[in-house]
Coordinates of C-alpha atoms in Angstrom, one line a residue:
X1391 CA 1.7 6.0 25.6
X1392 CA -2.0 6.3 26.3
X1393 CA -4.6 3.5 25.6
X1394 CA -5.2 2.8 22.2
X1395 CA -9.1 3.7 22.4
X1396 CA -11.5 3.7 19.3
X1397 CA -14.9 4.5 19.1
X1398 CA -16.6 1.2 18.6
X1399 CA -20.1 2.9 17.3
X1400 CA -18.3 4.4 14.3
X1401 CA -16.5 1.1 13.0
X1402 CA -17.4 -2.5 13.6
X1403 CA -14.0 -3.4 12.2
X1404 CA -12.1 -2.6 16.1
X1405 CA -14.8 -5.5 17.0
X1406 CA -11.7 -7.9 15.6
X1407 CA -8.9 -6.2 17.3
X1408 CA -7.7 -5.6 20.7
X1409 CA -6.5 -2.5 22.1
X1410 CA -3.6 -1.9 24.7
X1411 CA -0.5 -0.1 25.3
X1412 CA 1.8 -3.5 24.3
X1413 CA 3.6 -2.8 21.0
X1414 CA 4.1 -6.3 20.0
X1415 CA 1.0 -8.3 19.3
X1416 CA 1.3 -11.9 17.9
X1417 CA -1.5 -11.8 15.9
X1418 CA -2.7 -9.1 13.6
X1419 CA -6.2 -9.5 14.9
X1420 CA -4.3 -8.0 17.7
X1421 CA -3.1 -5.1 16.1
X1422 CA -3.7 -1.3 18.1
X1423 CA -5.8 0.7 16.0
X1424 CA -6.5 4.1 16.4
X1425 CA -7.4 7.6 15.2
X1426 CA -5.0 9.4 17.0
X1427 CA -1.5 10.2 15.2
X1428 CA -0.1 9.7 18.8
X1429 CA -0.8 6.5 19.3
X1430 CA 0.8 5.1 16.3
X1431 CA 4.4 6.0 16.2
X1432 CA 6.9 6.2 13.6
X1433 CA 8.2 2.5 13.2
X1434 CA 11.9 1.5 14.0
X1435 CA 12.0 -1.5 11.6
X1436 CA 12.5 -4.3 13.9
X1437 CA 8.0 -4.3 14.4
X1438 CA 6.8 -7.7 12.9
X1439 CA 4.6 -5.4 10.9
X1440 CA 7.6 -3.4 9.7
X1441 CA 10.3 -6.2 9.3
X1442 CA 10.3 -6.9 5.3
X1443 CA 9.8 -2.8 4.5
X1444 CA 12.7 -0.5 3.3
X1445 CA 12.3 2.3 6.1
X1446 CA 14.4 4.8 3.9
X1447 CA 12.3 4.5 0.9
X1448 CA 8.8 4.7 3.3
X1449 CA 10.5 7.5 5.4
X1450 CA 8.6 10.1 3.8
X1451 CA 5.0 8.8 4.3
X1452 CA 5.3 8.8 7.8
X1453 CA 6.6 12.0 8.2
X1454 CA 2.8 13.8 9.3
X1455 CA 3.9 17.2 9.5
X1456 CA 5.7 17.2 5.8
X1457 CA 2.5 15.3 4.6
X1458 CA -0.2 17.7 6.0
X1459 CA 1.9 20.9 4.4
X1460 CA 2.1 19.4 0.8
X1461 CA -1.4 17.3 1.1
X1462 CA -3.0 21.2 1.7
X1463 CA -0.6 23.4 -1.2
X1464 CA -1.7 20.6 -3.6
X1465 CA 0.1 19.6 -6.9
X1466 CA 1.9 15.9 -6.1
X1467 CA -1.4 14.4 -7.0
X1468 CA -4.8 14.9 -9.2
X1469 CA -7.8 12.6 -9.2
X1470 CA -9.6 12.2 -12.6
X1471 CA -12.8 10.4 -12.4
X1472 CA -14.8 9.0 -15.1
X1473 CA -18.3 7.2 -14.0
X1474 CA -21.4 6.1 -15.7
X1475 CA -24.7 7.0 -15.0
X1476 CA -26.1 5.7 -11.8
X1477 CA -22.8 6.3 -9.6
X1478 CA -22.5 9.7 -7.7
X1479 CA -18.6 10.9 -6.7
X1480 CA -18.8 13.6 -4.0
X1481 CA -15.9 15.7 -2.0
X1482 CA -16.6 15.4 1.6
X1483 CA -15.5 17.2 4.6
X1484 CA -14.2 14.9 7.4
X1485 CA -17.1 15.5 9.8
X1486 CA -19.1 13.5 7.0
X1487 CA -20.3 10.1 8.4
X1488 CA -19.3 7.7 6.1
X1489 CA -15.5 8.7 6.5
X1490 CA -13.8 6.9 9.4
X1491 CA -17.0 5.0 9.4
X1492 CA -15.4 1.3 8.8
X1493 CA -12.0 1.2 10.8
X1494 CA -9.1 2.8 12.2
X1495 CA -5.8 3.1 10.9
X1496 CA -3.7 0.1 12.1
X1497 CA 0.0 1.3 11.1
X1498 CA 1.8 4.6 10.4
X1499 CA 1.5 5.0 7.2
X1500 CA -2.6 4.5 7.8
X1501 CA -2.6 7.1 10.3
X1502 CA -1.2 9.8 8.3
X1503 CA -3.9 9.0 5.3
X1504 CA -5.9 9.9 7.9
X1505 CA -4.7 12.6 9.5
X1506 CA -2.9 14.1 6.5
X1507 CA -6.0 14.3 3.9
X1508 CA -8.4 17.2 5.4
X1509 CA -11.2 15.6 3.5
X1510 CA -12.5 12.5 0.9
X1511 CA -13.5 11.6 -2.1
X1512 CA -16.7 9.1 -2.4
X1513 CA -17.5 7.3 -4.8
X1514 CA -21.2 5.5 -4.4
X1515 CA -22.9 3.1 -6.8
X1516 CA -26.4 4.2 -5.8
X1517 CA -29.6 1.3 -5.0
X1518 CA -30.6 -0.7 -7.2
X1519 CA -27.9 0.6 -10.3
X1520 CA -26.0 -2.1 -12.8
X1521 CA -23.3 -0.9 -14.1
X1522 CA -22.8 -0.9 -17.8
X1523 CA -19.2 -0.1 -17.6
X1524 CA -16.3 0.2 -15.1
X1525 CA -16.6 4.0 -13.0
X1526 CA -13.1 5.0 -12.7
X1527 CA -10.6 6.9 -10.3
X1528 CA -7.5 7.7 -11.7
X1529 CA -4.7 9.4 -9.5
X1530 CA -2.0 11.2 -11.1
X1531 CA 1.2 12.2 -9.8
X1532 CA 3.2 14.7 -10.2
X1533 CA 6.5 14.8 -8.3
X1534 CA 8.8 12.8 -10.0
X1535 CA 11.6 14.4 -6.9
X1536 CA 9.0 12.7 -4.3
X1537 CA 9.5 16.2 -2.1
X1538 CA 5.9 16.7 -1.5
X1539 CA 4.4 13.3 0.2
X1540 CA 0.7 13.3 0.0
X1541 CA -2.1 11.8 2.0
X1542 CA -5.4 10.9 0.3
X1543 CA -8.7 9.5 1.4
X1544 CA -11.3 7.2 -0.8
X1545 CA -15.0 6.0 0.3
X1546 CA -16.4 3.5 -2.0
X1547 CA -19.5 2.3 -1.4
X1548 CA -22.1 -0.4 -3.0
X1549 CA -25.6 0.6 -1.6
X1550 CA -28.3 -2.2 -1.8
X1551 CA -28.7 -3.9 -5.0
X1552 CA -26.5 -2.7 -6.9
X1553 CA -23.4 -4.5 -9.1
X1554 CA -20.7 -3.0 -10.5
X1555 CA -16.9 -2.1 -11.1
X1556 CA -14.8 0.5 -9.8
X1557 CA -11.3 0.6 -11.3
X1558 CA -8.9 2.6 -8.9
X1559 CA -5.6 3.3 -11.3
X1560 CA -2.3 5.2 -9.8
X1561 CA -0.3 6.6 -12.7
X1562 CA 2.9 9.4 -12.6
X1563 CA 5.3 9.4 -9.6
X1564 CA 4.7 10.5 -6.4
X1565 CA 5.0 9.6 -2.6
X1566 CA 1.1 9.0 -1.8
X1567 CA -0.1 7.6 1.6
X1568 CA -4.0 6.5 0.7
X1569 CA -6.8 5.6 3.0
X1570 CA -9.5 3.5 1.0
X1571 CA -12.5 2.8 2.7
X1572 CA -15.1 -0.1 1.5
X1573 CA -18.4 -0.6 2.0
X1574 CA -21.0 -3.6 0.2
X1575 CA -24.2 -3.4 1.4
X1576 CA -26.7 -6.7 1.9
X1577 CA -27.4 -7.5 -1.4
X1578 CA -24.8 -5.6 -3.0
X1579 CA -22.1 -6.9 -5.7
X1580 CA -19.0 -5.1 -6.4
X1581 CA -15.7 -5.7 -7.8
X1582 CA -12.8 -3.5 -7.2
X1583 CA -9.5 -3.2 -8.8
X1584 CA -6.7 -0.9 -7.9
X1585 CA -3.5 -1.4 -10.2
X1586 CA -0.5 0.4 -9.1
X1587 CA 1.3 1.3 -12.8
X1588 CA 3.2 3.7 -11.3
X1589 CA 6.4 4.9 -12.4
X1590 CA 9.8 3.1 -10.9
X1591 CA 10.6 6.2 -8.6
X1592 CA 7.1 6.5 -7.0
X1593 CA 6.6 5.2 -3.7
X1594 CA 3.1 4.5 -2.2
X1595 CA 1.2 2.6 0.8
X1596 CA -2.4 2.2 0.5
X1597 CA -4.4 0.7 3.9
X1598 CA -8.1 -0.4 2.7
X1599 CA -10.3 -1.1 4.9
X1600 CA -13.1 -3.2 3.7
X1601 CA -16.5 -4.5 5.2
X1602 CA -19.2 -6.5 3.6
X1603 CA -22.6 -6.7 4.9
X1604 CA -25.0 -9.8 4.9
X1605 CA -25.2 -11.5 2.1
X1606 CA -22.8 -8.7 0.4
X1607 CA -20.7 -9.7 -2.5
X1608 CA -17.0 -8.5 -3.1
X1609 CA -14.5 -9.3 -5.7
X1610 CA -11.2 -7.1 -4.7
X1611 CA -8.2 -7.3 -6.9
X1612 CA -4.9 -5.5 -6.3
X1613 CA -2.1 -5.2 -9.5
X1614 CA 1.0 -3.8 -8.6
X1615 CA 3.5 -3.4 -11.7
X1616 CA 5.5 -0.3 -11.0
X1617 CA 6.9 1.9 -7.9
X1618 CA 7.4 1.0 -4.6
X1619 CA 4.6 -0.3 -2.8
X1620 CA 2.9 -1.6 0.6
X1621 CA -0.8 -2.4 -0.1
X1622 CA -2.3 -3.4 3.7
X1623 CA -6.0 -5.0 3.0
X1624 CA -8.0 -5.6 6.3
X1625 CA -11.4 -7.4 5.0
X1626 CA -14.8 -8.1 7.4
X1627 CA -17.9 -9.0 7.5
X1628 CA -21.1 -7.6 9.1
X1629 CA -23.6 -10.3 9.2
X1630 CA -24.0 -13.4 8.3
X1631 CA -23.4 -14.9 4.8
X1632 CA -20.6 -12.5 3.1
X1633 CA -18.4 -13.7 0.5
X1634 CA -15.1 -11.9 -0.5
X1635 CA -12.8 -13.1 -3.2
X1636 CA -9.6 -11.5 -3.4
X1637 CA -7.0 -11.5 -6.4
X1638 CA -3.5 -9.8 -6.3
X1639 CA -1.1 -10.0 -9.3
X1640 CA 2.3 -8.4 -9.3
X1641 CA 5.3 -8.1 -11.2
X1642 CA 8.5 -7.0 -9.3
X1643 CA 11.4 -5.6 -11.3
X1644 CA 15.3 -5.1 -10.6
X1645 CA 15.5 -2.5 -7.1
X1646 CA 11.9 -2.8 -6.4
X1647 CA 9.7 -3.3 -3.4
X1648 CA 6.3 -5.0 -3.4
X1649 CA 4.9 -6.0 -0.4
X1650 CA 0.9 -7.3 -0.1
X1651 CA -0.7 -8.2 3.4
X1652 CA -4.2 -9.1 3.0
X1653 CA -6.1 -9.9 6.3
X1654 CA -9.3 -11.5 6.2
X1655 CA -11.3 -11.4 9.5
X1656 CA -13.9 -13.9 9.6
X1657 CA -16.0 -12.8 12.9
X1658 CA -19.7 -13.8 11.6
X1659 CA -21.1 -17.3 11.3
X1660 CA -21.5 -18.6 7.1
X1661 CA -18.8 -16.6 5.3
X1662 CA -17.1 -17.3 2.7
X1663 CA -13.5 -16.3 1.6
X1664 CA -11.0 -17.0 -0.9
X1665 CA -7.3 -15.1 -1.7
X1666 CA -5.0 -15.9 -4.5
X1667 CA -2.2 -13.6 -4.8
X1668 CA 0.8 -14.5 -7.8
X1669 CA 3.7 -12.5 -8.5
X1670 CA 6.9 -13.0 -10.7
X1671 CA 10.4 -11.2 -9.9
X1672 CA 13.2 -10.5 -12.4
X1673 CA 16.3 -8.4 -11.3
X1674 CA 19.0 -7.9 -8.9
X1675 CA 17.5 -6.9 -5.5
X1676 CA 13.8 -7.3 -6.9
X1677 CA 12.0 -7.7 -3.8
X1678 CA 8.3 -9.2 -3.1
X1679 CA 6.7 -9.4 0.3
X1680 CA 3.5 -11.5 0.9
X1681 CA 1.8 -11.8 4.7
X1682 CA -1.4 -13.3 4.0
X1683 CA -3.6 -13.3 7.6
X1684 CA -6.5 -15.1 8.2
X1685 CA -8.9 -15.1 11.8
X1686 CA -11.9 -17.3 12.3
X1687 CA -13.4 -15.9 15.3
X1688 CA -14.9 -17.9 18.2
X1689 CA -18.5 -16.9 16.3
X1690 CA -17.4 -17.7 12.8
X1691 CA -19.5 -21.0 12.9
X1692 CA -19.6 -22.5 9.5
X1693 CA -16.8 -20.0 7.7
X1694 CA -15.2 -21.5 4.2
X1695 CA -11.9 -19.5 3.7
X1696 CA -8.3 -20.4 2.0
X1697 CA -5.7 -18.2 1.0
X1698 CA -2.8 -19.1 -1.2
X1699 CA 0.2 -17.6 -2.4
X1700 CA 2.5 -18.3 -5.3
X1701 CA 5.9 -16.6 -6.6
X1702 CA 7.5 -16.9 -10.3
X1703 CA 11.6 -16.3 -9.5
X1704 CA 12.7 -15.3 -13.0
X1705 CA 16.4 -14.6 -12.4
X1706 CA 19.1 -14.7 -9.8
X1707 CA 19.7 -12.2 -6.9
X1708 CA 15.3 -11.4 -6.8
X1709 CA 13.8 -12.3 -3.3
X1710 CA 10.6 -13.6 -2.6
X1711 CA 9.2 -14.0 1.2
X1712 CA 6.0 -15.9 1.7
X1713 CA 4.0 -15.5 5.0
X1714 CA 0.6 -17.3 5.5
X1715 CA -1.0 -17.5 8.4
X1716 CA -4.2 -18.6 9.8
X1717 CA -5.8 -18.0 13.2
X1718 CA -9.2 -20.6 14.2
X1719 CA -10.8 -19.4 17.2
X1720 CA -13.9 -22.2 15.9
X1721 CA -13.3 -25.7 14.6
X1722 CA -17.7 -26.0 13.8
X1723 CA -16.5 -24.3 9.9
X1724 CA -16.7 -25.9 6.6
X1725 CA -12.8 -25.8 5.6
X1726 CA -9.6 -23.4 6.3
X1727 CA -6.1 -23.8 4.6
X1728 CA -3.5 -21.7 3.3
X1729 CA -0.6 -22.7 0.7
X1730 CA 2.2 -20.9 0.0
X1731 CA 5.3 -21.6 -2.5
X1732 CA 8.2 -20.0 -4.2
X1733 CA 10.0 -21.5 -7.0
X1734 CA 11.9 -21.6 -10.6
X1735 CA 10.8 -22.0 -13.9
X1736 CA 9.2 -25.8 -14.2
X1737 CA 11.8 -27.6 -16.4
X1738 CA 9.5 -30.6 -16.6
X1739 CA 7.0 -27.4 -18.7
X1740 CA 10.1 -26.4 -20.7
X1741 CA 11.1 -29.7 -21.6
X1742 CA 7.8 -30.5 -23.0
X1743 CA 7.7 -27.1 -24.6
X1744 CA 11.1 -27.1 -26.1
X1745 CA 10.5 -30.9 -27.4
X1746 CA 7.8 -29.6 -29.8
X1747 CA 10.3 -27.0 -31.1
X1748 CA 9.4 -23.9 -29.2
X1749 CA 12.6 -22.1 -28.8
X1750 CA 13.8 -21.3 -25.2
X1751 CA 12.9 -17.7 -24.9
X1752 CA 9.5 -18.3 -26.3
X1753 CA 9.3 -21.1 -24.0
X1754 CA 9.8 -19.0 -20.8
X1755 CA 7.2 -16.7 -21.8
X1756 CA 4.5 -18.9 -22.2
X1757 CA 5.3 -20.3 -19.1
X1758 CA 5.2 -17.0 -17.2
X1759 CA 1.6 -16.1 -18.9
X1760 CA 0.3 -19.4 -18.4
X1761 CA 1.5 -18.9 -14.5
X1762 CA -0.1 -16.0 -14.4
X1763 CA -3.3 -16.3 -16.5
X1764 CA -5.1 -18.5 -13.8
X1765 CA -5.5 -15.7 -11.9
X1766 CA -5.8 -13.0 -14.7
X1767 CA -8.7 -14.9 -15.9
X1768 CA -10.6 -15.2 -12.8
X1769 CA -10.4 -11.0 -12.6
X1770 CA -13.3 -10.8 -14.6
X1771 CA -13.0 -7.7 -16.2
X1772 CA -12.0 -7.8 -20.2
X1773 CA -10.6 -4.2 -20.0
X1774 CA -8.3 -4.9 -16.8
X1775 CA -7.3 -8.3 -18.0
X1776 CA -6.7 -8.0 -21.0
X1777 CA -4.3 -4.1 -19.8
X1778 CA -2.4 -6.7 -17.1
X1779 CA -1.3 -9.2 -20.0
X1780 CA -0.1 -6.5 -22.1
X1781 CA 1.8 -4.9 -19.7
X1782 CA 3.3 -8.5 -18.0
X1783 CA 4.3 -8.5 -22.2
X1784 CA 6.3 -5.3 -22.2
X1785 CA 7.8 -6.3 -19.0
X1786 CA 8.8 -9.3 -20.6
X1787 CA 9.9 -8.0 -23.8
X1788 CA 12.0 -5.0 -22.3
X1789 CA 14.1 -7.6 -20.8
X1790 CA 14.3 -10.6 -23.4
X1791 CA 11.8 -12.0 -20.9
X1792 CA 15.3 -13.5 -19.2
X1793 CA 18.6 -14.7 -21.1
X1794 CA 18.7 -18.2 -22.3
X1795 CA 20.8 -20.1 -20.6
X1796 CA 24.0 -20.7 -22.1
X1797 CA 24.6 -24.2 -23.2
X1798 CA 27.4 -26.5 -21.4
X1799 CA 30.4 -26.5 -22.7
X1800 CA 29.9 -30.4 -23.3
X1801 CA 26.9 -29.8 -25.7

């Protein structure tokens, strides 16, 4: 295999990485990254990286060859945008300069968005611009059969000054492997949500790779309710004084797969991070995956980060693994932590709930809002919030929310 090489002019991002031919790295700022489809084989299973994913279901989106024929006759997917005035949405060609401009692909399924989409979509919010409503990308699909895997490449960008939302939403069925890059310029805030409300038989893996500037603010949320899906975030700073908040909700259903792996990369002095990911899972073999990463770098002098991770086990046979870890190349920083638990239903909240004549079921359900609505609330977007309670209803309603426990036989 040939060095893992990257061009270190085009993307700041590699500046948190190390490259080599050793396949096994023991911390994700250690990942190979790289351009070249060669360099980034087709994973066995047994990679760290790789170890929670079912290979069979993600087969297809790292097939290259398969992806670049249906990515160029077209169909599995369309993009629909809808933006205000004051943000400009472009196709690009790949020899643009923004594309590839923030980071290599670190995984397979990265390095066939890449190589797989022969151009981009941009989306910028230009200088100076506040938004007066969310600018939207909505992907469609269209291959409910999932023969025709698709790659597809996104540049968002906040220029100087401006503040806004972009709402990224995947609808349909389809086997989509997606490259979104992210830029905030100094000065710049932005909040973006992707929700994955894909059907049940879709299956997707999205890489974003995300740098904030200066004083750059970012608020990045990721909802997954539906499909099969591995969302890889990798989120930097450039400068001093960045602040990223990022907020994951998910709801994982009987035979599904969610698995989130934000990394935060803290490699400039006085930045400030915080990641809050919850998730509930109902169903036999529902299955949630959460490897939260976090580097302070030998020059992150005076970084504030903490990441923290709770799952909601609504029923027997659903499976929910919990991975934080955090890396401190610099103990001169203002605080670090990670927490992390799975659990049950709080009988101490039912009890009290129940004693004031709330039946059971509807007992359940206000837990499971209230466990998620701490997070909900902190999105900050009516329109998103208010689609991501509605939706955590029906899920709840299509299944009684759970069945009451039967009473003992001595009652």
């Amino acid at each position: 295999m040939p060095d893992l090489l990257t061009d270190h002019s085009r993307a700041s991002l590699e500046g948190a990485h190390s490259h080599g031919k050793a396949r096994y790295v023991s911390s994700r700022a250690e990942r190979p990254t790289s351009f070249d489809p060669v360099d980034i084989p087709v994973p066995r299973g047994r990679e760290e990286e790789w170890r929670f994913t079912p290979m069979k279901r993600f087969a297809p989106l790292f097939d290259l060859d398969a992806i670049r024929t249906a990515t160029l006759e077209g169909g599995a997917i369309e993009l629909v945008a809808d933006v205000p005035e004051g943000v400009t949405v472009e196709t690009v060609t790949r020899d643009d300069a923004r594309i590839g401009s923030i980071g290599a692909p670190v995984d397979r399924t990265g390095i066939t968005a890449w190589a797989g989409a022969s151009g981009a979509t941009a989306l910028t919010l230009n200088t100076g611009v506040e938004l007066d409503r969310a600018a939207r990308l909505t992907v469609v699909g269209d291959d409910p059969e999932l023969k025709r895997p698709t790659a597809q490449h996104l540049h968002i960008a906040a220029q100087p000054g401006s503040k806004g939302t972009v709402l990224l939403d995947h609808t349909g069925t389809a086997a989509l492997t997606q490259g979104v890059e992210v830029t905030v310029a100094d000065g710049a805030e932005l909040t973006l949500v992707t929700v994955q409300g894909w059907e049940d038989a879709a299956v997707h893996a999205s890489n974003h790779r995300v740098q904030v500037r200066g004083r750059g603010v970012l608020k990045h949320v990721v909802v997954s309710l539906g499909g099969d899906v591995r969302i890889c975030s990798d989120l930097t700073f450039l400068g001093e004084g960045g602040h990223i908040e990022a907020f994951g909700v998910y709801f994982t259903d009987s035979g599904q797969h969610q698995e989130h792996r934000p990394y935060v990369a803290h490699t400039e002095p006085h930045c400030y991070s915080r990641i809050t990911y919850k998730g509930a899972l109902q169903g036999k073999n529902a299955h949630a995956v959460w490897v939260g990463d976090c580097l302070i770098g030998a020059g992150a002098r005076g970084t504030d980060t903490y990441e923290l991770n709770r799952n909601l086990v609504l029923t027997e046979g659903a499976k929910a693994d919990s991975i934080p870890n955090l890396e401190i190349e610099n103990g001169n920083i203002e605080g670090a932590g990670h927490a992390s638990a799975t659990g049950r239903f709080d009988d101490e909240q039912l009890f009290y709930l129940r004693a004031r004549g709330i039946p059971e079921i509807e007992a359940r359900r206000l837990v499971v809002l209230g466990f998620f609505n701490e997070v909900v609330a902190e999105i900050g977007v009516p329109e998103v919030e208010e689609r991501l309670m509605a939706a955590i209803e029906k899920e709840l309603e299509l299944t009684g929310l759970i069945a009451a426990r039967e009473p003992d036989d001595a009652t």
